[in-house]
CSV table of C-alpha atoms (C1' of nucleotides) in Angstrom, one decimal:
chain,number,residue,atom,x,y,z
F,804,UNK,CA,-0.7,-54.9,2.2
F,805,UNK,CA,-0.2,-54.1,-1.3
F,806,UNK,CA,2.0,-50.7,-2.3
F,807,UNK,CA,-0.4,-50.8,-5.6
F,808,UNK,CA,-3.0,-50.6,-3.9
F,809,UNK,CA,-2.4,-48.0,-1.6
F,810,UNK,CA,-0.3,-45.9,-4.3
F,811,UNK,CA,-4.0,-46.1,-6.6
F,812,UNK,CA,-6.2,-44.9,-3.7
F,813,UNK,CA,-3.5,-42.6,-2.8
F,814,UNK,CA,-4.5,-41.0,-6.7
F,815,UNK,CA,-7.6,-40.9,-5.8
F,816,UNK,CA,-8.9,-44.0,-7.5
F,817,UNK,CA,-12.5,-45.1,-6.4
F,818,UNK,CA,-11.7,-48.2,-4.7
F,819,UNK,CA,-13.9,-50.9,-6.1
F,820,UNK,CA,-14.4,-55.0,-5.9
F,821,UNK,CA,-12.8,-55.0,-9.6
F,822,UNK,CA,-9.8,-53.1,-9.3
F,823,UNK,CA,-8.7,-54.4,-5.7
F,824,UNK,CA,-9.2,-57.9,-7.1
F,825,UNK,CA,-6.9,-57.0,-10.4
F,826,UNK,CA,-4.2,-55.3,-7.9
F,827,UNK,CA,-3.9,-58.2,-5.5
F,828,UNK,CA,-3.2,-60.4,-8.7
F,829,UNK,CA,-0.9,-57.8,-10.0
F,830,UNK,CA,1.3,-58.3,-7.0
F,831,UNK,CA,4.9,-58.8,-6.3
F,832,UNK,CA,8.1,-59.3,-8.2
F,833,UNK,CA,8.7,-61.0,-12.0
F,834,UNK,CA,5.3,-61.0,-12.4
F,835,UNK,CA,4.4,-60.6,-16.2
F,836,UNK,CA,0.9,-61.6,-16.9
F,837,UNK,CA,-1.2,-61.0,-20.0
F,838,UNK,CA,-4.5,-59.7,-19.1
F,839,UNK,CA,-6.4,-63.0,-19.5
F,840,UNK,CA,-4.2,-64.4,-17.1
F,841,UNK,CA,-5.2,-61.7,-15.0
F,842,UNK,CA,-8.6,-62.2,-16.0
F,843,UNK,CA,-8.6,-65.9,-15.2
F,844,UNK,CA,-6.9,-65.2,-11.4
F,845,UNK,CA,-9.0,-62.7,-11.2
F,846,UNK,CA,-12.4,-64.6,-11.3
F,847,UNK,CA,-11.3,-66.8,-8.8
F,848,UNK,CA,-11.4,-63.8,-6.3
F,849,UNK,CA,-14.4,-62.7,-7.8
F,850,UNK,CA,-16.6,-64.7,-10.3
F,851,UNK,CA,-18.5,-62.2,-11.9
F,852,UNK,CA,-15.5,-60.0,-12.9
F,853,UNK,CA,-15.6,-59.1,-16.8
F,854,UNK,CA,-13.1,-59.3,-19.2
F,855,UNK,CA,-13.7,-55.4,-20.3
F,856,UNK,CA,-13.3,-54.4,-16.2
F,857,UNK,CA,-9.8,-56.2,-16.7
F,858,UNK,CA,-8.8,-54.1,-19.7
F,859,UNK,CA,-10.0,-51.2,-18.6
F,860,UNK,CA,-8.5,-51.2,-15.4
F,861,UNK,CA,-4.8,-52.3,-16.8
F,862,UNK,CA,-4.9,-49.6,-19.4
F,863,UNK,CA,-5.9,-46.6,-16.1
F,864,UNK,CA,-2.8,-48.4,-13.9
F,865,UNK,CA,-0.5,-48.0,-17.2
F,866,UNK,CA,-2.1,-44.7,-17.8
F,867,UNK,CA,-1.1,-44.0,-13.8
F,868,UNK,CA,2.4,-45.1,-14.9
F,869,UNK,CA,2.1,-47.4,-11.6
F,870,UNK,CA,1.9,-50.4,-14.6
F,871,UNK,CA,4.0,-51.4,-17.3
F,872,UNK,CA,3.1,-52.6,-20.4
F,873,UNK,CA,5.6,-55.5,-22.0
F,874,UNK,CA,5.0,-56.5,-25.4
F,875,UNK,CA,8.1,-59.3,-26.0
F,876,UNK,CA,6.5,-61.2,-28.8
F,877,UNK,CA,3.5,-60.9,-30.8
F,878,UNK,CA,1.2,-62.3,-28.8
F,879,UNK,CA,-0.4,-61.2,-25.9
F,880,UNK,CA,0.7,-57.8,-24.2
F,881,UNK,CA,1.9,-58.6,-20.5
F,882,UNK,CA,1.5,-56.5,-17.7
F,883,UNK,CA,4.6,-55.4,-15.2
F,884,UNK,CA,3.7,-54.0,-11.7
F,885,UNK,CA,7.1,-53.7,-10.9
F,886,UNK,CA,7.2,-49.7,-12.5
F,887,UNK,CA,8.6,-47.7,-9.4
F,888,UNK,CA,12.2,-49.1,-10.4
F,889,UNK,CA,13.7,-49.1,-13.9
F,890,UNK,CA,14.8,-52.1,-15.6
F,891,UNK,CA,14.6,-54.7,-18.5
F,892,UNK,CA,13.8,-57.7,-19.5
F,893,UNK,CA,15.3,-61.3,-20.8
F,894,UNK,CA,13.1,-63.7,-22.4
F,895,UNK,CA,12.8,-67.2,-23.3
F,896,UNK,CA,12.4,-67.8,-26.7
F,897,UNK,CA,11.2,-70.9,-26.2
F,898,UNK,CA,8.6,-70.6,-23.5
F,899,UNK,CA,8.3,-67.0,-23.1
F,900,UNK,CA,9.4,-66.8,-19.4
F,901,UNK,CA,10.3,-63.1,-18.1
F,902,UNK,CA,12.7,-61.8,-15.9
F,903,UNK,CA,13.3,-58.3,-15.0
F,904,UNK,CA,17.0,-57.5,-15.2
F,905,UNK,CA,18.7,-54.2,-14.5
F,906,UNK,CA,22.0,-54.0,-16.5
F,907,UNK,CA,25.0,-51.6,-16.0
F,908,UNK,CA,25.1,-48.8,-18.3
F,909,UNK,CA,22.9,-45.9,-19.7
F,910,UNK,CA,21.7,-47.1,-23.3
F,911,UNK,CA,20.1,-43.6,-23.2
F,912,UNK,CA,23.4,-42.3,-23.3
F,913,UNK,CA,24.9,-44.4,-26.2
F,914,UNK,CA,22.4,-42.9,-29.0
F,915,UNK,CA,24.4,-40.0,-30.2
F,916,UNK,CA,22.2,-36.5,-31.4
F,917,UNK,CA,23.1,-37.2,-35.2
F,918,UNK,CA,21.4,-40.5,-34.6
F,919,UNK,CA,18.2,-38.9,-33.7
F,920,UNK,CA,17.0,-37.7,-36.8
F,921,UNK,CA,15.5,-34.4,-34.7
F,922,UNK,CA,13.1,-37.1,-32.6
F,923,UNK,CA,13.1,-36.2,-29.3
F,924,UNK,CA,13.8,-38.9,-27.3
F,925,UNK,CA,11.7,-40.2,-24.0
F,926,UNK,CA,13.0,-43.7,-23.0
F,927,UNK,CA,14.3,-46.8,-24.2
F,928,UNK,CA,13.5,-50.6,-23.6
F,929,UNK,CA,15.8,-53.4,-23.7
F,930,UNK,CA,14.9,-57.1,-24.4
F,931,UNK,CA,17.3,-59.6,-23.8
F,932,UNK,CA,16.3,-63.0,-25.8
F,933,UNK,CA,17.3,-66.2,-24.9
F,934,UNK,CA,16.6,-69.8,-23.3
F,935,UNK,CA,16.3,-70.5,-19.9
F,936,UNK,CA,17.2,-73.0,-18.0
F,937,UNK,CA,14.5,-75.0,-17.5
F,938,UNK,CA,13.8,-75.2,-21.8
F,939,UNK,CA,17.9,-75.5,-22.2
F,940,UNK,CA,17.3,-78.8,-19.7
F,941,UNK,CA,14.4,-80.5,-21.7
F,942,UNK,CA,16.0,-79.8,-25.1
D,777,UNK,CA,19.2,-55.2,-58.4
D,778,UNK,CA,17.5,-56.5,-55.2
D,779,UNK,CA,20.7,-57.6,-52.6
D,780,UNK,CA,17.7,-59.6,-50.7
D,781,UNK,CA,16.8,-61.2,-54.1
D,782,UNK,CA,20.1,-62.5,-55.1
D,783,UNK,CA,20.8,-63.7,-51.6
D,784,UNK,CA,17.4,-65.9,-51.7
D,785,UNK,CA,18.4,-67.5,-54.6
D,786,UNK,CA,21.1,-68.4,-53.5
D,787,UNK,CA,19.9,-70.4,-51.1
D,788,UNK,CA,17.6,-72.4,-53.4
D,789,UNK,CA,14.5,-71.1,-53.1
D,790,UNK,CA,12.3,-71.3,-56.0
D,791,UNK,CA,11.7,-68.0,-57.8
D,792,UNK,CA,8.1,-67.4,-58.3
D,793,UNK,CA,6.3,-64.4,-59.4
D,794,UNK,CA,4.7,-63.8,-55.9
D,795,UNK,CA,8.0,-64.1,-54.1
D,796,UNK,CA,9.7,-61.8,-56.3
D,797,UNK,CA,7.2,-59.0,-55.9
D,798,UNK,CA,7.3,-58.7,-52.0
D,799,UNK,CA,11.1,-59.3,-52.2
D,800,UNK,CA,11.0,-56.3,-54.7
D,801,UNK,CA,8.4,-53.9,-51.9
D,802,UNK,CA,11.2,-55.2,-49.1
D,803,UNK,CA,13.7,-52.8,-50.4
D,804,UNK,CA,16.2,-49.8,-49.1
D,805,UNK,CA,16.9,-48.5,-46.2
D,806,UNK,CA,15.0,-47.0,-43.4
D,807,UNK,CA,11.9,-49.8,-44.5
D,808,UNK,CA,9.5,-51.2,-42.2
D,809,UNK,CA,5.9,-52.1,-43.4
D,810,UNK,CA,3.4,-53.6,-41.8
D,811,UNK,CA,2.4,-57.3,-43.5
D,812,UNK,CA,-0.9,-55.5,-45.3
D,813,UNK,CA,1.5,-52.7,-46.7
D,814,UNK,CA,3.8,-54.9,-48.2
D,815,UNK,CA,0.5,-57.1,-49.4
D,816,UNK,CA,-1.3,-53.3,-50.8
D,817,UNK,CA,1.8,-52.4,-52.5
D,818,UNK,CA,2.5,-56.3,-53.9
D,819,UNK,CA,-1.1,-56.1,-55.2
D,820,UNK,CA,-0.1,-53.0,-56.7
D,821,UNK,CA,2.3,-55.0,-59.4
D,822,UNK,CA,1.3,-58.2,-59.5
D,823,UNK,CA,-2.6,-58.4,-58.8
D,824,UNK,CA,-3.7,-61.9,-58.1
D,825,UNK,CA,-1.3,-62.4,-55.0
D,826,UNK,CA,-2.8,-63.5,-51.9
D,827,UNK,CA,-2.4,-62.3,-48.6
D,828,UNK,CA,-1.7,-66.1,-47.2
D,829,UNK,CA,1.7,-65.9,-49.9
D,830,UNK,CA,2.8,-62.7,-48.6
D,831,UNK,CA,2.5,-63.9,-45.1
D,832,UNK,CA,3.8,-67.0,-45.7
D,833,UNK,CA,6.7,-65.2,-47.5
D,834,UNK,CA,7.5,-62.8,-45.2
D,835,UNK,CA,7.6,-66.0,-42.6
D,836,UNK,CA,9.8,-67.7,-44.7
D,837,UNK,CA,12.4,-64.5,-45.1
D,838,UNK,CA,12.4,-64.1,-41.1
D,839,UNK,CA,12.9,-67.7,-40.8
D,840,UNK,CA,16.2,-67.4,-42.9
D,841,UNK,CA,17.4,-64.1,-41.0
D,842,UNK,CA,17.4,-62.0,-44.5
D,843,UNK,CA,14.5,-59.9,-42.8
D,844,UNK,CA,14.1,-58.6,-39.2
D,845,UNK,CA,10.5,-58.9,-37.4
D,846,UNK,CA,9.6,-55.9,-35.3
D,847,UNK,CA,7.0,-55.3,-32.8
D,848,UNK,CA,7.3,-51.6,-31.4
D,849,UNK,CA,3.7,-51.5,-30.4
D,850,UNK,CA,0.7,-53.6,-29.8
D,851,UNK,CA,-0.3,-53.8,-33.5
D,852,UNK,CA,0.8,-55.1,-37.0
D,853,UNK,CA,4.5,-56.6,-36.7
D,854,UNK,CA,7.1,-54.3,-39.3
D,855,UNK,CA,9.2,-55.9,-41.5
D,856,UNK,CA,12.8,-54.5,-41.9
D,857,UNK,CA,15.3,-55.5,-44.7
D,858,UNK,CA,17.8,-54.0,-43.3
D,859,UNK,CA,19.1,-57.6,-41.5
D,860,UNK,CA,22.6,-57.5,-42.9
D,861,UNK,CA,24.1,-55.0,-40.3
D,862,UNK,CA,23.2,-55.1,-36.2
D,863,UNK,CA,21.2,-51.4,-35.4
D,864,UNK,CA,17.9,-50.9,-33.3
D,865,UNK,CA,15.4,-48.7,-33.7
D,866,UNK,CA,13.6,-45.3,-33.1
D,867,UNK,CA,10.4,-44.5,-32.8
D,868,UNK,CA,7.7,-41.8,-32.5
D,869,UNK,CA,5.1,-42.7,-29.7
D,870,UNK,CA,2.5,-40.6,-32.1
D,871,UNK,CA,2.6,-41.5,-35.5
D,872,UNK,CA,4.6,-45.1,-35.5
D,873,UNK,CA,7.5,-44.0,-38.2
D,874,UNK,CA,10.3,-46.0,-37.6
D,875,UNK,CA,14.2,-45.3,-37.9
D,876,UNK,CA,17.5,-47.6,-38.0
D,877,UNK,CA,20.0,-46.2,-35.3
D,878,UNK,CA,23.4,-47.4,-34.5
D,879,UNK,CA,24.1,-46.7,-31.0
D,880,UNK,CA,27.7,-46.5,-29.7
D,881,UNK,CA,27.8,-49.2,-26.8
D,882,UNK,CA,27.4,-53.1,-26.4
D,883,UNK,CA,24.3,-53.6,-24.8
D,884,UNK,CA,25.1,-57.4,-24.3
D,885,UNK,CA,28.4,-56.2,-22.2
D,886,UNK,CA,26.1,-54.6,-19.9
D,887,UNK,CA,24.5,-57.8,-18.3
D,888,UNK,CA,26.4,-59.1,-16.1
D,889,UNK,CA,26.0,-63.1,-15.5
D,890,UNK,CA,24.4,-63.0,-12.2
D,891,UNK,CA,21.5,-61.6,-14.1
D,892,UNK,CA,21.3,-64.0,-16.5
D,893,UNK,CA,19.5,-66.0,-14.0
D,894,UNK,CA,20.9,-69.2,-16.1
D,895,UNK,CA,19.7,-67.7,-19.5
D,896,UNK,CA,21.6,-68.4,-22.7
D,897,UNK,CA,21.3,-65.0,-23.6
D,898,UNK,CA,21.4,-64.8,-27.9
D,899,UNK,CA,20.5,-61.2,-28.2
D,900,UNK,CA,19.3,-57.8,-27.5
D,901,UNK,CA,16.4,-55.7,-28.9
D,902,UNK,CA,16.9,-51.8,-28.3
D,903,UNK,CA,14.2,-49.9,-29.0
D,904,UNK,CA,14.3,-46.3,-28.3
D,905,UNK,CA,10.5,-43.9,-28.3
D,906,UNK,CA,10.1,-40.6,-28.7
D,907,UNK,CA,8.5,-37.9,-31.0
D,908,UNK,CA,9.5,-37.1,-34.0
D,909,UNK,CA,10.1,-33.5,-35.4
D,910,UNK,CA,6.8,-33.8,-37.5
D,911,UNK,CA,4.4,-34.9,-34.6
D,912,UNK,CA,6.5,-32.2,-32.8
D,913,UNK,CA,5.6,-29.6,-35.1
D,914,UNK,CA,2.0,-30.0,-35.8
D,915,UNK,CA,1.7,-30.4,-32.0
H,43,DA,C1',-29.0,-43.4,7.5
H,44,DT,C1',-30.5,-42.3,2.9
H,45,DC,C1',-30.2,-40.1,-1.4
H,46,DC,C1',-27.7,-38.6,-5.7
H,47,DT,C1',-24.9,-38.8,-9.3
H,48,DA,C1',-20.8,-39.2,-11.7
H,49,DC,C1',-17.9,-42.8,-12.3
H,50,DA,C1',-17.4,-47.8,-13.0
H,51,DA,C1',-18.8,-52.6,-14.6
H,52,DT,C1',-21.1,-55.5,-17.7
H,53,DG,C1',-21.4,-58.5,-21.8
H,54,DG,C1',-21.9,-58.9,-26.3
H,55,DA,C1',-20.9,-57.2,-30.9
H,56,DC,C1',-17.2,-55.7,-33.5
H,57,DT,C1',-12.3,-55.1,-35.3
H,58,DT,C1',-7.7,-56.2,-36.3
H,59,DA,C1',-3.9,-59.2,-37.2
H,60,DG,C1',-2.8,-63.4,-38.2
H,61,DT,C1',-3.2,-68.7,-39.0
H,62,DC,C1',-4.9,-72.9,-41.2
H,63,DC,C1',-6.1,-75.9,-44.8
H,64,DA,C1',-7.8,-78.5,-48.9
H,65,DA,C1',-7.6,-77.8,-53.6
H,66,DG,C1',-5.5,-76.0,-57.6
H,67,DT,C1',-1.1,-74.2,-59.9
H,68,DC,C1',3.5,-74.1,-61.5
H,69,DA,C1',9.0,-74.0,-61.4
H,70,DA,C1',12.5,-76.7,-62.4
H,71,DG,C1',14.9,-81.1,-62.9
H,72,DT,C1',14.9,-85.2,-66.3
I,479,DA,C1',7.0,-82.3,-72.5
I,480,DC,C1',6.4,-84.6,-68.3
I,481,DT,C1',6.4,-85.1,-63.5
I,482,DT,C1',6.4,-83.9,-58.9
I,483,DG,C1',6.7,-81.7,-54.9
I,484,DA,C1',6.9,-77.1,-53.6
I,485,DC,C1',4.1,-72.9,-53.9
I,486,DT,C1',-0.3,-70.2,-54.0
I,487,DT,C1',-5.1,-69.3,-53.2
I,488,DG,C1',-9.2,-67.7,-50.7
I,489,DG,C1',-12.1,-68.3,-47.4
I,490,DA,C1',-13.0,-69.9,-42.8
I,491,DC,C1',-11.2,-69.6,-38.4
I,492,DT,C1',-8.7,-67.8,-34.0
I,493,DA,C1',-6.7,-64.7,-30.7
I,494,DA,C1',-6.4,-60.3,-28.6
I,495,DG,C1',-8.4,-56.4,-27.8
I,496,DT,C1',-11.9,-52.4,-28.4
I,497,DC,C1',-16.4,-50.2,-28.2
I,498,DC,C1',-20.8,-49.0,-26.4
I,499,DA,C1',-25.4,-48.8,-24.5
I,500,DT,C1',-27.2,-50.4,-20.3
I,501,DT,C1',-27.0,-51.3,-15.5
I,502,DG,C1',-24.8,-50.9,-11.0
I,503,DT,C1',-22.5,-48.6,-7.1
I,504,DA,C1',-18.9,-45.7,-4.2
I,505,DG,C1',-18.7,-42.1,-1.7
I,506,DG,C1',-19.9,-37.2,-0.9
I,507,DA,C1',-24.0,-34.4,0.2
I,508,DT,C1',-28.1,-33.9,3.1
DNA sequence: ATCCTACAATGGACTTAGTCCAAGTCAAGT
DNA sequence: ACTTGACTTGGACTAAGTCCATTGTAGGAT
């Protein structure tokens, strides 16, 4: 059923309620929620489900690099299952909608040594902004 | 003296003591203080000012594109000055510091329209992470 | 099948970053 | 110098997240 799933136990995770609950929410493509949303589907599998368990067990799936963390604005961080292919990610500014995109080119490649101050560079993360549709429609 | 200061009063805003000071702290290149450091060092010159003014001040500087908000992690936003030319930024995934880098490369070029998804799409945030050669050295 | 124990879940207090607001202050035009 | 509306103040409030002592339980051992 879910690839999360089976790639945690696969690691293995001790398979509890909790944390199949939080993987079955955290499933499928452009999904970007913030871990009260997560928290909030989550209860509705499983009542007694705490906030901390939901915390906890999105910081071990981004520890397990099988999670991305996605922090486009200042509010709450979102979570990104989708980690097992590269990408990026366009915004609305207006109502904070994500989409993953995957543009051409190697930014990676485009930050020349004398522009690394000695830093020894790991990744890079690109954020398109803009309005979507939908908020371009209802002004 | 202060570019940003000039430029603000150019565009009417009234001069006051407060605003002067945290234009002052906003200064140079390679700048990017978190909202309390620019209040600790404000405090440092002109006492009495408030956290609420510098906040509201930084606000109103972001709101007239003469300063840059960042968020490169999950805490305080970074304030950069530097607004006047395009660049992205560098940082170390141990200690925070922050550098301006000018990558070769259009990052806009490199989304195509089909995944735009319908997006108006106003602009791109690069941000790359890494170590820098102090974390490096003291391990 | 039952027991053990290390790992996991709980919930409430705590922290950090930031916003809000009513009242007081002051820059700048007349 | 007066007036006025923009600006500042400080303290209460909110949102998001962390911490921790206690309680519960998955899964291997017997």
């Amino acid at each position: 059923m879910s690839d999360l799933l089976d790639r945690l136990r696969g690691r293995g995770w001790r398979m509890t309620a909790q944390r199949r609950v939080v993987a079955e929410v955290l499933d499928g493509d452009h999904v970007h929620l913030t871990a009260d949303e997560v928290h909030a589907r989550a209860v509705a599998k499983l009542p007694e489900i705490s906030r901390a368990t939901v915390y906890n067990t999105l910081g071990e799936m981004v520890t397990l690099g099988e999670v991305i963390e996605v922090s486009t604005d200042r509010r709450a961080k979102r979570y990104d299952p989708n980690a097992h292919r590269p990408h990026h990610h366009l915004v609305c500014a207006n109502c904070g909608t994500i989409r993953d995109v995957h543009p051409a080119g190697d930014p990676m490649a485009d930050l020349p040594s004398d522009e690394r101050f000695g830093f020894t560079v790991s990744g890079v993360e690109v954020t398109y902004r803009g309005i979507c549709p939908n908020c371009a429609a209802t002004g």
